[in-house]
XYZ file of C-alpha atoms in Angstrom:
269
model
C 58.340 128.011 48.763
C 61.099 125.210 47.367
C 59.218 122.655 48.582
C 56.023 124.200 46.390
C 57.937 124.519 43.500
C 60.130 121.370 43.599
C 56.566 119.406 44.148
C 54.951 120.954 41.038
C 58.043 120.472 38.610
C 57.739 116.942 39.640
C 54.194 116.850 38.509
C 54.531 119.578 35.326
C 51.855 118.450 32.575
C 52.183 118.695 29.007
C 48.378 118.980 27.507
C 47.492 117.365 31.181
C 49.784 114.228 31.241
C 52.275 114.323 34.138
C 55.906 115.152 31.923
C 57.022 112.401 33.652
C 55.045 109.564 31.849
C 55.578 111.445 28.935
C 59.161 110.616 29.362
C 58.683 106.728 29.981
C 56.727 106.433 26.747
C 59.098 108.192 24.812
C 61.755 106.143 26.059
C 59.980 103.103 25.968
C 58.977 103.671 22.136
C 62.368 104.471 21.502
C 63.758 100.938 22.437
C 60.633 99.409 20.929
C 60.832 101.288 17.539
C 64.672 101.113 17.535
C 66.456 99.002 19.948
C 68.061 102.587 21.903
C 68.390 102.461 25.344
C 69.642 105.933 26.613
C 72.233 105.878 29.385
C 71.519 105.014 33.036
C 71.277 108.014 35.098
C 74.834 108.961 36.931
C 72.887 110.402 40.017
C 69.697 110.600 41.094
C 70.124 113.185 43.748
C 68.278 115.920 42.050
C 65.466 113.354 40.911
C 64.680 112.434 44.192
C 65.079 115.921 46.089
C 61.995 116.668 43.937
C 59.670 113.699 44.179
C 60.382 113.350 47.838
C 58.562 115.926 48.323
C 55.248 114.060 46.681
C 56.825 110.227 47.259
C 55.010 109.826 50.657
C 51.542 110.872 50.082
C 51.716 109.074 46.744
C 52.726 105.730 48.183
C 50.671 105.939 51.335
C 47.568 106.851 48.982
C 48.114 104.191 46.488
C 47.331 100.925 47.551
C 50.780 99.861 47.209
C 52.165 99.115 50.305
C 49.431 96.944 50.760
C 51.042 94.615 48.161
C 54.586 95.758 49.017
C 54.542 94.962 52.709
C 54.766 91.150 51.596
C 58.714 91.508 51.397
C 59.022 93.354 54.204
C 57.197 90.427 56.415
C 60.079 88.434 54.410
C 62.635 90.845 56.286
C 60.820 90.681 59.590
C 61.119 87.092 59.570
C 64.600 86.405 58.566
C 65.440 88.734 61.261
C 63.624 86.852 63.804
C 65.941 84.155 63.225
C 69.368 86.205 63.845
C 70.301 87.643 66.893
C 71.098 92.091 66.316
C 70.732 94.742 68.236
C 70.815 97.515 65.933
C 69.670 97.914 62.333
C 70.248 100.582 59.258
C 68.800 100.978 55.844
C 69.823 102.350 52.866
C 68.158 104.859 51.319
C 65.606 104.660 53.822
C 62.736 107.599 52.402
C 59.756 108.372 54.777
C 60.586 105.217 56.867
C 58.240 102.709 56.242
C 60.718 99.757 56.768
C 62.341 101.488 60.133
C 59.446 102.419 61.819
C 57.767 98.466 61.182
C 61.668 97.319 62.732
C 60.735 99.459 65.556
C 57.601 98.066 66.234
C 58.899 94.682 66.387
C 61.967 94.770 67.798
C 61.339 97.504 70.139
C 65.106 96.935 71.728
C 66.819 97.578 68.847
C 68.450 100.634 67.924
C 67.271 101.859 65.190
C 68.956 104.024 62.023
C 68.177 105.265 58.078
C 70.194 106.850 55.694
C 69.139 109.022 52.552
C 70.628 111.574 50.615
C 67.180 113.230 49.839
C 66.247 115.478 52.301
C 62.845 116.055 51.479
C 62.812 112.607 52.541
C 64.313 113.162 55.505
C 62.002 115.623 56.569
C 58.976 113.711 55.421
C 60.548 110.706 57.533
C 60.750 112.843 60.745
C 56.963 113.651 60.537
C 55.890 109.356 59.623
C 57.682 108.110 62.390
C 55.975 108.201 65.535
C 59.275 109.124 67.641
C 62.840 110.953 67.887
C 65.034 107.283 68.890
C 65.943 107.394 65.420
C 69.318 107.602 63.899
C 68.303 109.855 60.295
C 71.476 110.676 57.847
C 71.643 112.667 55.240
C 73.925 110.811 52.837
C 75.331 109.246 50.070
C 75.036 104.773 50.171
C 78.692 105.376 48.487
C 79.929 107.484 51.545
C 78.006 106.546 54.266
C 78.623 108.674 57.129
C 78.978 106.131 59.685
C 81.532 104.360 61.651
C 82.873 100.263 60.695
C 80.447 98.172 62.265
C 78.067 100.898 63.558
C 75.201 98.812 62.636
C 74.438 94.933 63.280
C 72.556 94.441 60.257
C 72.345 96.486 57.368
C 69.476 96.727 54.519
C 67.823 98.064 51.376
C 64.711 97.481 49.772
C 64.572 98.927 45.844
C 66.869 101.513 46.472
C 70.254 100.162 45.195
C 68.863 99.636 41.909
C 69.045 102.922 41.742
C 72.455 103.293 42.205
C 74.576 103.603 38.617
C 76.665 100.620 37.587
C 80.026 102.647 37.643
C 79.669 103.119 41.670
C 77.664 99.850 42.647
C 80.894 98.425 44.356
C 81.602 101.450 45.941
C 77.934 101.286 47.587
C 78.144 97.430 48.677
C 81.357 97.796 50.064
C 80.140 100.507 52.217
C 77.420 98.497 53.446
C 79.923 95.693 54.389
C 81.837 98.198 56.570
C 79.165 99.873 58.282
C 77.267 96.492 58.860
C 79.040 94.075 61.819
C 76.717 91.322 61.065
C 74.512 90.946 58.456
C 73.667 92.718 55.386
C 70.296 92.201 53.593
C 68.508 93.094 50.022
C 65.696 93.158 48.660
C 66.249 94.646 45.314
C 66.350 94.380 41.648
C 68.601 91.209 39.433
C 67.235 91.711 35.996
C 69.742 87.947 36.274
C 67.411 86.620 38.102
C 64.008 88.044 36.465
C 61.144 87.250 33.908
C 61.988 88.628 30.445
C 58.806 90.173 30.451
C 59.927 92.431 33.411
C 63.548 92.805 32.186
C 61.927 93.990 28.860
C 59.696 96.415 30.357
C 62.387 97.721 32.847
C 65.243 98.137 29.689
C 64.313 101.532 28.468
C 64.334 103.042 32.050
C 67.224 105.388 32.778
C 66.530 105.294 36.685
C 66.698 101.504 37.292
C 69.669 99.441 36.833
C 69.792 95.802 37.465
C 72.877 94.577 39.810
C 73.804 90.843 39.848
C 74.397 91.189 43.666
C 75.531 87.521 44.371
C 78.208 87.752 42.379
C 79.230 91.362 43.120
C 79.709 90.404 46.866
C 81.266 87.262 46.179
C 83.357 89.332 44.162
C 84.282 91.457 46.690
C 85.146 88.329 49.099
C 81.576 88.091 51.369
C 79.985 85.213 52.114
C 76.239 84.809 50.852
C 73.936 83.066 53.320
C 70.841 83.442 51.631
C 69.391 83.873 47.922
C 66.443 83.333 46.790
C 64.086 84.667 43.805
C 60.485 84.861 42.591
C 61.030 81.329 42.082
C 61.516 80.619 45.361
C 58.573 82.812 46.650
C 56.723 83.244 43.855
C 53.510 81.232 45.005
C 53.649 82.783 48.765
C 53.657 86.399 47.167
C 50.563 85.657 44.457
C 49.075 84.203 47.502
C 49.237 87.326 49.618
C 47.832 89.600 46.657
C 44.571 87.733 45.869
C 43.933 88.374 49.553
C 44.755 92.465 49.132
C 41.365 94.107 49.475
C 42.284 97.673 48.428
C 42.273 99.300 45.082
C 45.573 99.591 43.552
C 46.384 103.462 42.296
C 49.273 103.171 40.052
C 49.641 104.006 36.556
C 52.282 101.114 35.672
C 50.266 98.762 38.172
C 52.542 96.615 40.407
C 55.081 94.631 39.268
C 54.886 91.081 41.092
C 57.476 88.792 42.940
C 60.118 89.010 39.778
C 60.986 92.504 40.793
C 62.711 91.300 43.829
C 65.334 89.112 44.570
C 66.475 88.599 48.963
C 69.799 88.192 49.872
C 71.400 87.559 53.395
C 75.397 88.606 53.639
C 77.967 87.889 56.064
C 78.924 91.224 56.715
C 81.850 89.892 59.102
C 83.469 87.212 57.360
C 84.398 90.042 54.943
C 86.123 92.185 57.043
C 88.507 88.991 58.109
């Protein structure tokens, strides 16, 4: 029955528009109009214990991984190049990423953290075994040992993470990871205007200059690179995407991403 009821709050219409758009418009018009941005969300918890329960089926149904999957075939590579034997991500939801780490690196052990359970429990049904490692927890109190994990990762989730406690989160994920930490994630630094524009009035997504916030904090960055970078190679891959994308706000291209590659050890010396 929570599951029911958390699933249709998410989707609650007003005069049959999901109240959720309703809320980006308004927001949107309001910086438009009037230059207001309202403040960044403080937690998300409670935002994403209710659209985890519809995230999955929405994603899968889209067409979006389809144009997503590009950066994680950027992950997959790097990590070809490195030598791990275990892996993390997170904020991990239904497991997309851990379950294609699986597949091809079937030695590795494999882990994912998330403090939404509904995504938990959508995660243990998507992934096609129990050699897991699932966590329900917080990226700014992960519940794992120093160095439990070679490599650690995220893919659009810290963005999500308020400004206040982003330094809290990355520090985490240099303790936990022994290695290697890895991002794929949101720099409105390192973005078009156009996309920083459009992303402004949004209370759930916050851009983090991440090369500077782990230099900051003493790491070593190995890798950066941005839409300029792999810009062509990603409007490439779409022109050859076959399926029909269904997504209200479409799909933002290669500027929504930045990848980074930290030396998770040389921090920790």
């Amino acid at each position: 029955m929570k599951e029911s009821v958390s699933a249709k709050t998410y989707w609650k219409k007003w005069f049959g528009i999901e109240q959720y758009k309703i809320e980006w418009y308004a927001k949107r018009w309001l910086y438009k109009l009037f230059g207001v941005t309202l403040p960044k969300l403080a937690d998300q918890r409670d935002y994403w214990l209710r659209r985890g329960q519809v995230y999955r089926e929405e994603i899968l149904a889209s067409g979006y991984l389809d144009r997503e999957v590009f950066f994680q075939d950027m992950l997959v590579d790097h990590l070809r190049g490195v030598e791990f034997g275990s892996f993390f991500e997170a904020g991990c939801g239904f497991g997309w990423n851990i379950e294609r780490i699986r597949r091809e690196f079937p030695a590795v052990r494999v882990g994912g953290l998330d403090f939404s359970w509904t995504q938990l429990c959508n995660a243990r049904q998507y992934l096609p075994d129990d050699r897991f490692t699932l966590a329900n927890g917080d990226a700014c109190r992960m519940p794992f040992a120093d160095n439990a994990f070679d490599v650690g990762f995220s893919l659009g989730v810290f963005m999500n993470i308020h400004p206040a406690k982003i330094r809290s989160a990355l520090s985490e994920m240099l303790r936990v990871s022994g290695r290697y930490v890895i991002h794929i994630e949101y720099d409105d630094t390192n973005t078009t205007p156009e996309l920083r524009e459009k992303r402004a009035p949004k209370t759930n997504i916050v851009g983090h200059d991440y090369k500077a916030l782990y230099e900051e904090l003493g790491a070593t960055v190995l890798r950066f690179e941005t839409y300029h970078d792999f810009g062509a190679a990603y409007a490439e891959h779409a022109t050859a995407v076959n399926s029909r994308l269904d997504r209200w706000e479409g799909f933002e291209g290669a500027e929504k991403y930045i990848f980074i590659v930290v030396d998770a050890s040389g921090a920790k010396r």
